[in-house]
Short mmCIF file of C-alpha atoms and ligand atoms in Angstrom, two decimals:
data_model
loop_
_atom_site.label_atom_id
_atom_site.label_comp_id
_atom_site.label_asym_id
_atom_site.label_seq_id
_atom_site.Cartn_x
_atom_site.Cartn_y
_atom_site.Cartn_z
CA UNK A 1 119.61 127.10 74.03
CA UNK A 2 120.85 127.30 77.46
CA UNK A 3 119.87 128.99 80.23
CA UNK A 4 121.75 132.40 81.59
CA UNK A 5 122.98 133.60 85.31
CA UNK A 6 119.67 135.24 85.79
CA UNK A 7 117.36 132.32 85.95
CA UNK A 8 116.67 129.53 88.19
CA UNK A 9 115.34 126.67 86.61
CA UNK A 10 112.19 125.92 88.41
CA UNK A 11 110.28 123.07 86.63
CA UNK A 12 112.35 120.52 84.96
CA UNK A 13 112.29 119.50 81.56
CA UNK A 14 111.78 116.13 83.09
CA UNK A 15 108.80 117.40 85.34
CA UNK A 16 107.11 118.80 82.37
CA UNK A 17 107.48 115.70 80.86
CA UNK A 18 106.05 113.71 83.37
CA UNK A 19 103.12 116.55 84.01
CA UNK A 20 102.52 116.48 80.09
CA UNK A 21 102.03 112.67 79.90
CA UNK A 22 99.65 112.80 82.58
CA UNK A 23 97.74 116.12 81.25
CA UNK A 24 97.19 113.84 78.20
CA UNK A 25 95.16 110.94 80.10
CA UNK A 26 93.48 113.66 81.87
CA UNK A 27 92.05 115.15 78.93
CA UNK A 28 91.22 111.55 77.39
CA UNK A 29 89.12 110.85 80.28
CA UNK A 30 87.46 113.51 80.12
CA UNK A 31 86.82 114.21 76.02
CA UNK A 32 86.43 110.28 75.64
CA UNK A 33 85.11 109.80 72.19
CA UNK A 34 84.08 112.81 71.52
CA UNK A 35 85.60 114.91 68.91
CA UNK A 36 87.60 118.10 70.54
CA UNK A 37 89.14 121.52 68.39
CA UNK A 38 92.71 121.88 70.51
CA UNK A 39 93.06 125.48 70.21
CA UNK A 40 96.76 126.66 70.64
CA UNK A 41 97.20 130.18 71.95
CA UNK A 42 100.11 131.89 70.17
CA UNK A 43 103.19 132.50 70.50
CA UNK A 44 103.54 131.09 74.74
CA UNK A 45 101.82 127.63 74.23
CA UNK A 46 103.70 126.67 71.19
CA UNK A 47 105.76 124.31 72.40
CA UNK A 48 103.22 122.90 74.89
CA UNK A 49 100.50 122.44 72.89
CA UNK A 50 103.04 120.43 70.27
CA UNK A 51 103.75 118.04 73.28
CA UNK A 52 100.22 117.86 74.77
CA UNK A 53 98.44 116.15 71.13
CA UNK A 54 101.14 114.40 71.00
CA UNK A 55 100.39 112.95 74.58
CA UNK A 56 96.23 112.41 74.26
CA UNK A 57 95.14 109.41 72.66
CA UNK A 58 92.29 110.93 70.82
CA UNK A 59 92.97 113.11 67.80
CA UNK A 60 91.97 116.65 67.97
CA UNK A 61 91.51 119.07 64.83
CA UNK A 62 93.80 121.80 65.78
CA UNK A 63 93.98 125.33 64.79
CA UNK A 64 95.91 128.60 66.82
CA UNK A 65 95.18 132.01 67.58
CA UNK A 66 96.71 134.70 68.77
CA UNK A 67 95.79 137.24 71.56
CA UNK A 68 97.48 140.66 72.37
CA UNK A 69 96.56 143.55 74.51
CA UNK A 70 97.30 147.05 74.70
CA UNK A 71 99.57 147.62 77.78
CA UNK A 72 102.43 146.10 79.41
CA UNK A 73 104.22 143.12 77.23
CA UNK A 74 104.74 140.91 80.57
CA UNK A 75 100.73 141.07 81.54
CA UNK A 76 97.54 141.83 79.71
CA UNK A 77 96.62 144.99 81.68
CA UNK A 78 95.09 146.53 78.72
CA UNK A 79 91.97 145.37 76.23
CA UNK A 80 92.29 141.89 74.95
CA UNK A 81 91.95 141.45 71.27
CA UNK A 82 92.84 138.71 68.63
CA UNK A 83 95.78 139.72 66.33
CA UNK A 84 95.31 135.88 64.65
CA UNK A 85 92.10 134.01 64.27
CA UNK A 86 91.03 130.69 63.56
CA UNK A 87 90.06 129.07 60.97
CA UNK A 88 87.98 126.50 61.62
CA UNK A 89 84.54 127.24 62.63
CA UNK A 90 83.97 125.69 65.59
CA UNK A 91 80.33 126.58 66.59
CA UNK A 92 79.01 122.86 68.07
CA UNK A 93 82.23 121.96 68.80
CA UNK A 94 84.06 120.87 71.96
CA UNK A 95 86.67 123.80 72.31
CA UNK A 96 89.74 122.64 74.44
CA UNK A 97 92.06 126.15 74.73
CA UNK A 98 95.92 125.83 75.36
CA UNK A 99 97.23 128.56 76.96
CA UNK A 100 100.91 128.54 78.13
CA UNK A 101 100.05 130.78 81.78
CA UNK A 102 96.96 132.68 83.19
CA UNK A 103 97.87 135.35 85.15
CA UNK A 104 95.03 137.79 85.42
CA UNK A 105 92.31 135.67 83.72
CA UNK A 106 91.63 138.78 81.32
CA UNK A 107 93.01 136.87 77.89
CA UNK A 108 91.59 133.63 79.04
CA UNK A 109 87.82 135.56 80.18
CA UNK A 110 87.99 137.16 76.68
CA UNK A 111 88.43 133.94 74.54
CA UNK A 112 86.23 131.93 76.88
CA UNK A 113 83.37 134.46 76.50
CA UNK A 114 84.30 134.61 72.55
CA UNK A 115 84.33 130.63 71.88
CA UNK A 116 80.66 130.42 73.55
CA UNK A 117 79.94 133.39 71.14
CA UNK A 118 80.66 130.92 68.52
CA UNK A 119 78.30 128.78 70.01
CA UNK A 120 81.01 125.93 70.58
CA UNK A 121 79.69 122.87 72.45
CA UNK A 122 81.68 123.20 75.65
CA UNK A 123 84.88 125.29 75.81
CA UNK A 124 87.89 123.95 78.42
CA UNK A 125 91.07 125.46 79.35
CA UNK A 126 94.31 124.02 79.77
CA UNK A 127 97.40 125.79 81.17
CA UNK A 128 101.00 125.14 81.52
CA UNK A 129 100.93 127.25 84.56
CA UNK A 130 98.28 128.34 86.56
CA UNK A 131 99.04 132.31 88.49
CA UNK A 132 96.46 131.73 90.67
CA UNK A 133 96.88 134.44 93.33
CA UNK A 134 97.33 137.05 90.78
CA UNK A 135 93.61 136.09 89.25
CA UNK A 136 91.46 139.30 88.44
CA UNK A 137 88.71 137.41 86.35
CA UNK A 138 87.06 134.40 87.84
CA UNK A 139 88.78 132.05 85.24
CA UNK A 140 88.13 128.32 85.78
CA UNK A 141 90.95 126.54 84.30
CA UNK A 142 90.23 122.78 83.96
CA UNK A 143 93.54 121.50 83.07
CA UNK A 144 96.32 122.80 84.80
CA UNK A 145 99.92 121.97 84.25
CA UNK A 146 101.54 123.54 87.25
CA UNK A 147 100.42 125.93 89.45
CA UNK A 148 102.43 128.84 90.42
CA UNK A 149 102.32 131.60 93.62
CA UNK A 150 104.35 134.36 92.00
CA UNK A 151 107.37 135.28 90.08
CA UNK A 152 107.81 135.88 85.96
CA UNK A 153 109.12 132.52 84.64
CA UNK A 154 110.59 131.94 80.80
CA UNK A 155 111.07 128.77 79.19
CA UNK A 156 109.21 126.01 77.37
CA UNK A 157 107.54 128.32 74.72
CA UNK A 158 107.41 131.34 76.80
CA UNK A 159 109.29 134.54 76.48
CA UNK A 160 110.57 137.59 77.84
CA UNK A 161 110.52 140.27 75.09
CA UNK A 162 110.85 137.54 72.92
CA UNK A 163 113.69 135.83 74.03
CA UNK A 164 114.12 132.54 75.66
CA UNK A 165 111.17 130.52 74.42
CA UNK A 166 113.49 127.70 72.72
CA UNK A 167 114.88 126.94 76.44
CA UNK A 168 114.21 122.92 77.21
CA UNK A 169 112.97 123.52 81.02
CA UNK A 170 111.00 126.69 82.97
CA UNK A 171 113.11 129.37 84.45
CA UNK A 172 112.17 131.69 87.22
CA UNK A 173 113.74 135.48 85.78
CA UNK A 174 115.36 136.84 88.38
CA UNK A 175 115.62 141.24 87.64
P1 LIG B 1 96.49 137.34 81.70
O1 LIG B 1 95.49 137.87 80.74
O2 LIG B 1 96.94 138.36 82.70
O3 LIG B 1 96.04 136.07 82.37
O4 LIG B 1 97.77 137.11 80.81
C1 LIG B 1 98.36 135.94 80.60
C2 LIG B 1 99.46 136.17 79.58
O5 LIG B 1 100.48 137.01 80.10
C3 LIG B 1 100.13 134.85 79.26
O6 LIG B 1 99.54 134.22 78.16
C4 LIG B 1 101.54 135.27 78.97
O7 LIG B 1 101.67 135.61 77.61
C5 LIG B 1 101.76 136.51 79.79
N1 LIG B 1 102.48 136.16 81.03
C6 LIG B 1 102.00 136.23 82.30
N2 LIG B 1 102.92 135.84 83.18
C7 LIG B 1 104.02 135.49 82.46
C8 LIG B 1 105.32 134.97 82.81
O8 LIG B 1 105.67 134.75 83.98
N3 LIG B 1 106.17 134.72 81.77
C9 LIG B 1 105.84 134.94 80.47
N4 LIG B 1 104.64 135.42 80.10
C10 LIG B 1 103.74 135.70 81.09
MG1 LIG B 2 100.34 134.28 76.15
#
């Protein structure tokens, strides 16, 4: 895919690579021996999540989810709700959660609170991009790829209306 004349590319494919790389001795630090479920947040953290196992030394079981939301497509104004569930059961586990952004902290709040309901061990998150001024819920995200002030970005697994996830690099979408 390649970009259009609406977006400015604002983290390189080459930045993510060297971010992702370093995301993964983060985490191994951190989960040492200890067995982790890397939980991949459908459909944004697709393509991140693929990279990030690949980059941690230790193995994790994976599995994916899905979240949606009644409201606006572009942020999770409404209810959060899975529309895909796991499968593994992870209750005693160490739950690490791979979102692609967190925006509002409502999804993340919601599968946080859920995971614990599960009784998992300890439950992490990890994020491609951190929104941190635009933070509703008080959302501690452990792991974060790149932190962003503002602006609606495409790219690297995530979409707009379902287009552009299969671009190599992040664009800011200019309207
Ligand atoms: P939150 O519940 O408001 O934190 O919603 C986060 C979700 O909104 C992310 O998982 C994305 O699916 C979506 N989102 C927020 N900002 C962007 C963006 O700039 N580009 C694409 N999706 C976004
Ligand atoms: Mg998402």
């Amino acid at each position: 895919m390649t970009p259009k004349v609406n977006m400015i590319e604002i983290i390189s494919a080459e930045d993510i690579r060297v971010r992702v790389a370093a995301l993964g001795r983060e985490l191994d630090a951190v989960y040492g021996q200890e067995p982790v479920v890397a939980v991949c947040v459908l459909k944004g953290a697709f393509i991140f999540f693929a990279d990030l196992v690949r980059a941690m030394s230790i193995e994790p079981e994976i599995d994916f989810l899905r979240l949606a939301s009644y409201g606006s497509e572009t942020s999770s104004s409404g209810n959060v709700f899975l529309s895909k569930d796991l499968e593994i059961d992870i209750e005693g586990k160490n739950v690490l959660i791979v979102e692609d952004i967190v925006d509002t902290g409502r999804s993340m709040e919601y599968l946080v609170r859920l995971m614990e309901r599960r009784g998992a061990k300890s439950v992490r998150i990890c994020a491609l991009i951190d929104k941190v001024e635009r933070r509703q819920r008080e959302v501690r995200v452990d792991f974060v790829g790149f932190p962003l002030p503002k602006g609606f970005v495409v790219g690297y697994g995530l979409d707009y209306a379902e287009r552009y996830r299969g671009l190599p690099a992040v664009y800011e979408l200019k309207p």
